[in-house]
Amino acid sequence: MSGDGVDIPGAIAHFREHGWARMGVVAGDDVLAKLRARADDIMMGRVVHEGLFFQRDSETGRYVDLVFGRGWEGPSLDYRKIEKLEVDPVFRSWLENEAFELVVRGILGDQVAIYRATLFTKSARGGTELPWHQDGGNFWGLDRDPELQIWTALDDVPAEAGCVEIVDRSHAAGLATPLGGTIPADRALARRAEDNVTPLPARAGEAILIHNYLWHRSGNNSTGRTRRAFTVSYITAATRCLRTRRAPRQFVRVFERASEDAT
Ligand SMILES: O=C(O)CCC(=O)C(=O)O
């Protein structure tokens, strides 16, 4: 995908003011077919990479019932989250496409790495709800908080498929708690989040910029069809991992080589 047809300055300005911005449809049918097939191949164990993080949907569809630490549990399309997809050449090629490069450089500058490249899927059986959260804070273990994620719909994601929902401009108030992550119920009540929900339904191939501090969430999928999305957290290459119990993470630099044309 080239940057042609995407209003990059407009998207960046909207992102800064609102904490999110639509880029429009950036992935064409052929790219979508490759990304969807690769998502299924990874879940079904037909393509295997060392070190991927897998988490299955909860049995109930409720976030509080998620089970942690099991990794890949066998072939299934009921995984809700797969991380470290930067190691996969198909996803890697997509996250380095030219339109993303223009946006990312416009916001973060020239030296860029990624914190995570993640599939968030909601299976045809309903998936798992994701509560209000922010993607930063001590929980992320970095010397500075990331600010930019680019989310791509791999399938049509109408409201009833569990589209991303946001509280417009909520990024401007910073972190709700120093830890980051899930927003405590009392903070959500105080911010009257339920009265200020903006749903962001998306067509397959659409990309949306999401500020890491933006309050966002997504519900269950009642469409009976799988709902897959791929999201990448880009960081400045100067970002350092602060963890001490294990060797600090080194982040994969991106946009260093001429990006292969994923389209
Ligand atoms: O796709 C979703 O349901 C949520 C994605 C998300 O929370 C994120 O990109 O940080």
Short mmCIF file of C-alpha atoms and ligand atoms in Angstrom, two decimals:
data_model
loop_
_atom_site.label_atom_id
_atom_site.label_comp_id
_atom_site.label_asym_id
_atom_site.label_seq_id
_atom_site.Cartn_x
_atom_site.Cartn_y
_atom_site.Cartn_z
CA MET A 1 0.00 0.00 0.00
CA SER A 2 1.40 3.37 -0.96
CA GLY A 3 0.41 6.55 0.86
CA ASP A 4 -1.56 7.69 -2.20
CA GLY A 5 -5.17 8.39 -1.40
CA VAL A 6 -4.63 8.67 2.34
CA ASP A 7 -4.80 12.15 3.84
CA ILE A 8 -1.76 11.68 6.06
CA PRO A 9 -1.57 15.24 7.50
CA GLY A 10 -5.33 15.19 8.12
CA ALA A 11 -5.13 11.84 9.91
CA ILE A 12 -2.22 13.02 12.06
CA ALA A 13 -4.01 16.24 13.01
CA HIS A 14 -7.19 14.30 13.94
CA PHE A 15 -5.14 11.79 15.92
CA ARG A 16 -3.45 14.54 17.93
CA GLU A 17 -6.73 16.28 18.75
CA HIS A 18 -9.05 13.30 19.25
CA GLY A 19 -6.69 10.46 20.14
CA TRP A 20 -7.77 8.44 17.10
CA ALA A 21 -8.12 8.86 13.35
CA ARG A 22 -9.37 6.90 10.39
CA MET A 23 -6.94 6.28 7.54
CA GLY A 24 -9.61 4.77 5.30
CA VAL A 25 -9.25 1.44 3.52
CA VAL A 26 -5.54 0.72 3.19
CA ALA A 27 -5.47 -3.05 2.67
CA GLY A 28 -6.83 -4.38 -0.63
CA ASP A 29 -8.47 -7.75 -1.15
CA ASP A 30 -5.26 -9.58 -2.04
CA VAL A 31 -3.44 -8.35 1.07
CA LEU A 32 -6.46 -9.14 3.24
CA ALA A 33 -6.61 -12.66 1.84
CA LYS A 34 -2.94 -13.21 2.74
CA LEU A 35 -3.28 -11.78 6.24
CA ARG A 36 -6.45 -13.76 6.99
CA ALA A 37 -4.95 -16.98 5.69
CA ARG A 38 -1.82 -16.42 7.76
CA ALA A 39 -3.89 -15.69 10.89
CA ASP A 40 -5.75 -18.97 10.44
CA ASP A 41 -2.55 -20.90 9.64
CA ILE A 42 -0.92 -19.65 12.85
CA MET A 43 -3.96 -20.49 14.99
CA MET A 44 -4.31 -23.93 13.43
CA GLY A 45 -0.60 -24.71 13.83
CA ARG A 46 0.07 -24.93 10.08
CA VAL A 47 2.61 -22.10 10.41
CA VAL A 48 4.74 -22.19 13.56
CA HIS A 49 7.02 -19.47 14.96
CA GLU A 50 9.02 -19.74 18.17
CA GLY A 51 8.04 -17.38 20.97
CA LEU A 52 4.57 -16.24 19.91
CA PHE A 53 2.17 -15.33 22.72
CA PHE A 54 -1.24 -17.01 22.43
CA GLN A 55 -4.34 -16.60 24.58
CA ARG A 56 -7.65 -18.31 23.99
CA ASP A 57 -11.07 -16.79 24.45
CA SER A 58 -12.60 -17.29 27.85
CA GLU A 59 -15.29 -19.97 28.07
CA THR A 60 -17.89 -17.35 29.02
CA GLY A 61 -16.83 -14.51 26.73
CA ARG A 62 -16.08 -12.45 29.86
CA TYR A 63 -12.69 -10.82 30.29
CA VAL A 64 -12.49 -11.73 33.98
CA ASP A 65 -12.66 -15.43 33.07
CA LEU A 66 -9.58 -15.40 30.82
CA VAL A 67 -6.90 -17.95 31.63
CA PHE A 68 -3.27 -16.86 31.40
CA GLY A 69 -0.01 -18.69 30.75
CA ARG A 70 -1.16 -21.59 28.59
CA GLY A 71 0.23 -20.45 25.24
CA TRP A 72 -0.82 -22.38 22.15
CA GLU A 73 -3.35 -25.02 23.20
CA GLY A 74 -3.75 -26.82 19.89
CA PRO A 75 -5.50 -26.03 16.61
CA SER A 76 -8.43 -23.69 17.18
CA LEU A 77 -9.88 -20.48 15.78
CA ASP A 78 -10.83 -19.40 19.31
CA TYR A 79 -7.62 -17.55 20.17
CA ARG A 80 -8.40 -13.95 21.15
CA LYS A 81 -4.88 -12.59 21.15
CA ILE A 82 -1.63 -13.52 19.43
CA GLU A 83 1.45 -11.35 20.01
CA LYS A 84 4.95 -11.04 18.54
CA LEU A 85 3.70 -11.27 14.98
CA GLU A 86 6.59 -9.11 13.83
CA VAL A 87 8.42 -12.44 13.43
CA ASP A 88 5.99 -13.53 10.74
CA PRO A 89 6.95 -12.28 7.25
CA VAL A 90 3.37 -11.70 6.10
CA PHE A 91 2.43 -9.55 9.11
CA ARG A 92 5.87 -7.92 9.12
CA SER A 93 5.48 -6.87 5.51
CA TRP A 94 2.07 -5.36 6.27
CA LEU A 95 3.19 -3.38 9.30
CA GLU A 96 5.97 -1.79 7.22
CA ASN A 97 3.71 -0.64 4.38
CA GLU A 98 4.33 2.81 2.95
CA ALA A 99 1.15 4.47 4.16
CA PHE A 100 1.91 3.38 7.75
CA GLU A 101 5.51 4.52 7.36
CA LEU A 102 4.40 8.02 6.40
CA VAL A 103 2.05 8.27 9.38
CA VAL A 104 4.49 6.75 11.84
CA ARG A 105 7.39 8.96 10.76
CA GLY A 106 5.07 11.99 10.86
CA ILE A 107 4.23 11.28 14.51
CA LEU A 108 7.30 9.54 15.93
CA GLY A 109 10.15 10.71 13.71
CA ASP A 110 12.68 8.71 11.72
CA GLN A 111 13.99 6.15 14.21
CA VAL A 112 11.19 3.72 14.88
CA ALA A 113 10.73 0.31 16.48
CA ILE A 114 7.71 -1.69 17.54
CA TYR A 115 6.58 -2.64 21.00
CA ARG A 116 4.11 -5.25 19.84
CA ALA A 117 2.33 -6.56 16.77
CA THR A 118 -0.84 -8.29 17.82
CA LEU A 119 -3.90 -10.00 16.42
CA PHE A 120 -7.11 -9.32 18.34
CA THR A 121 -9.75 -11.71 17.12
CA LYS A 122 -13.28 -12.51 18.16
CA SER A 123 -14.24 -15.92 16.93
CA ALA A 124 -17.55 -16.81 15.29
CA ARG A 125 -18.53 -18.28 18.70
CA GLY A 126 -18.58 -14.80 20.22
CA GLY A 127 -15.05 -13.97 21.31
CA THR A 128 -14.20 -12.23 24.54
CA GLU A 129 -15.12 -8.71 25.61
CA LEU A 130 -12.25 -6.31 26.27
CA PRO A 131 -12.94 -3.70 28.96
CA TRP A 132 -11.94 -0.02 28.96
CA HIS A 133 -8.19 0.19 28.99
CA GLN A 134 -5.17 2.26 28.06
CA ASP A 135 -2.03 0.81 26.54
CA GLY A 136 0.75 2.28 28.64
CA GLY A 137 1.86 2.94 32.22
CA ASN A 138 4.11 0.92 34.52
CA PHE A 139 2.44 -2.25 33.31
CA TRP A 140 4.26 -1.82 29.97
CA GLY A 141 7.67 -1.51 31.67
CA LEU A 142 9.14 1.19 29.46
CA ASP A 143 11.11 4.37 30.14
CA ARG A 144 8.47 6.34 28.25
CA ASP A 145 4.92 5.60 27.20
CA PRO A 146 4.23 4.71 23.57
CA GLU A 147 1.67 6.87 21.85
CA LEU A 148 0.79 5.36 18.49
CA GLN A 149 -0.96 2.16 17.50
CA ILE A 150 -2.32 1.38 14.07
CA TRP A 151 -5.23 -1.03 14.03
CA THR A 152 -6.24 -2.76 10.76
CA ALA A 153 -9.57 -4.58 10.30
CA LEU A 154 -8.97 -7.91 8.53
CA ASP A 155 -12.73 -8.57 8.35
CA ASP A 156 -15.72 -6.27 8.35
CA VAL A 157 -16.12 -5.14 11.95
CA PRO A 158 -19.59 -3.67 12.47
CA ALA A 159 -20.72 -2.74 15.97
CA GLU A 160 -22.28 -6.17 16.52
CA ALA A 161 -18.96 -7.89 15.72
CA GLY A 162 -17.38 -6.13 18.70
CA CYS A 163 -15.91 -3.05 17.06
CA VAL A 164 -13.46 -0.85 18.92
CA GLU A 165 -15.26 1.73 21.06
CA ILE A 166 -13.53 4.81 22.38
CA VAL A 167 -14.00 7.86 24.57
CA ASP A 168 -13.17 10.69 22.21
CA ARG A 169 -10.26 12.91 23.36
CA SER A 170 -9.71 10.84 26.51
CA HIS A 171 -6.00 10.54 25.65
CA ALA A 172 -5.55 14.20 26.59
CA ALA A 173 -5.99 13.52 30.33
CA GLY A 174 -3.07 11.06 30.44
CA LEU A 175 -3.12 7.80 32.33
CA ALA A 176 -6.07 6.99 34.60
CA THR A 177 -3.71 5.12 36.93
CA PRO A 178 0.10 4.93 37.02
CA LEU A 179 -0.12 1.20 36.30
CA GLY A 180 -2.07 1.70 33.06
CA GLY A 181 -4.07 -1.13 31.49
CA THR A 182 -7.65 -1.73 32.59
CA ILE A 183 -9.49 1.38 33.78
CA PRO A 184 -10.90 0.86 37.29
CA ALA A 185 -14.71 1.00 37.44
CA ASP A 186 -14.75 4.07 39.69
CA ARG A 187 -12.62 6.01 37.20
CA ALA A 188 -14.88 5.01 34.34
CA LEU A 189 -17.92 6.14 36.35
CA ALA A 190 -16.29 9.44 37.26
CA ARG A 191 -15.46 10.08 33.58
CA ARG A 192 -19.02 9.06 32.60
CA ALA A 193 -17.49 6.78 29.99
CA GLU A 194 -20.80 5.00 29.26
CA ASP A 195 -22.37 8.32 28.23
CA ASN A 196 -19.47 9.18 25.97
CA VAL A 197 -18.88 6.05 23.92
CA THR A 198 -18.00 6.47 20.26
CA PRO A 199 -18.12 3.16 18.33
CA LEU A 200 -15.62 2.81 15.50
CA PRO A 201 -17.10 0.23 13.12
CA ALA A 202 -14.74 -0.58 10.27
CA ARG A 203 -14.78 -2.20 6.88
CA ALA A 204 -12.27 -4.93 6.09
CA GLY A 205 -9.00 -3.25 5.16
CA GLU A 206 -9.63 -0.03 7.10
CA ALA A 207 -6.90 1.23 9.40
CA ILE A 208 -7.44 3.38 12.47
CA LEU A 209 -4.81 5.26 14.48
CA ILE A 210 -5.27 4.85 18.22
CA HIS A 211 -3.36 6.83 20.85
CA ASN A 212 -2.12 4.53 23.61
CA TYR A 213 -3.75 6.75 26.25
CA LEU A 214 -7.13 6.75 24.49
CA TRP A 215 -9.73 4.86 26.50
CA HIS A 216 -10.83 1.99 24.29
CA ARG A 217 -12.65 -1.32 24.58
CA SER A 218 -14.54 -3.86 22.43
CA GLY A 219 -17.52 -6.12 23.05
CA ASN A 220 -18.48 -9.66 22.07
CA ASN A 221 -19.16 -10.76 18.51
CA SER A 222 -22.76 -11.70 17.75
CA THR A 223 -22.42 -11.96 13.96
CA GLY A 224 -21.57 -15.66 13.78
CA ARG A 225 -18.55 -14.71 11.61
CA THR A 226 -14.97 -14.37 12.70
CA ARG A 227 -13.75 -10.82 13.41
CA ARG A 228 -10.00 -10.36 13.12
CA ALA A 229 -7.96 -7.20 13.59
CA PHE A 230 -4.21 -6.62 13.62
CA THR A 231 -2.76 -3.83 15.73
CA VAL A 232 0.79 -2.55 15.95
CA SER A 233 2.27 -0.38 18.68
CA TYR A 234 5.04 1.75 17.19
CA ILE A 235 7.62 3.39 19.47
CA THR A 236 10.60 5.68 19.04
CA ALA A 237 13.73 3.57 18.73
CA ALA A 238 15.18 5.31 21.81
CA THR A 239 12.54 3.62 24.02
CA ARG A 240 14.10 1.33 26.63
CA CYS A 241 12.67 -1.66 28.46
CA LEU A 242 12.97 -1.26 32.24
CA ARG A 243 12.44 -4.82 33.37
CA THR A 244 15.12 -6.24 35.64
CA ARG A 245 14.04 -9.80 36.43
CA ARG A 246 15.03 -10.86 32.92
CA ALA A 247 17.23 -9.28 30.29
CA PRO A 248 15.55 -6.11 29.02
CA ARG A 249 13.65 -6.53 25.77
CA GLN A 250 15.24 -5.26 22.58
CA PHE A 251 12.71 -3.82 20.21
CA VAL A 252 12.64 -4.63 16.51
CA ARG A 253 13.47 -1.60 14.36
CA VAL A 254 11.17 -1.02 11.41
CA PHE A 255 11.18 0.98 8.19
CA GLU A 256 14.95 0.57 7.94
CA ARG A 257 14.91 -1.13 4.58
CA ALA A 258 12.86 -0.30 1.53
CA SER A 259 9.57 -1.87 2.53
CA GLU A 260 8.47 -4.76 0.41
CA ASP A 261 5.30 -3.85 -1.36
CA ALA A 262 2.69 -5.76 0.60
CA THR A 263 0.03 -4.86 -1.91
O1 LIG B 1 -9.47 -5.04 18.42
C1 LIG B 1 -9.80 -4.93 19.60
O2 LIG B 1 -10.77 -5.49 20.05
C2 LIG B 1 -9.06 -4.08 20.57
C3 LIG B 1 -7.72 -3.67 20.15
C4 LIG B 1 -6.97 -2.98 21.23
O3 LIG B 1 -7.36 -2.91 22.35
C5 LIG B 1 -5.73 -2.36 20.90
O4 LIG B 1 -5.41 -2.29 19.72
O5 LIG B 1 -5.06 -1.92 21.82
#
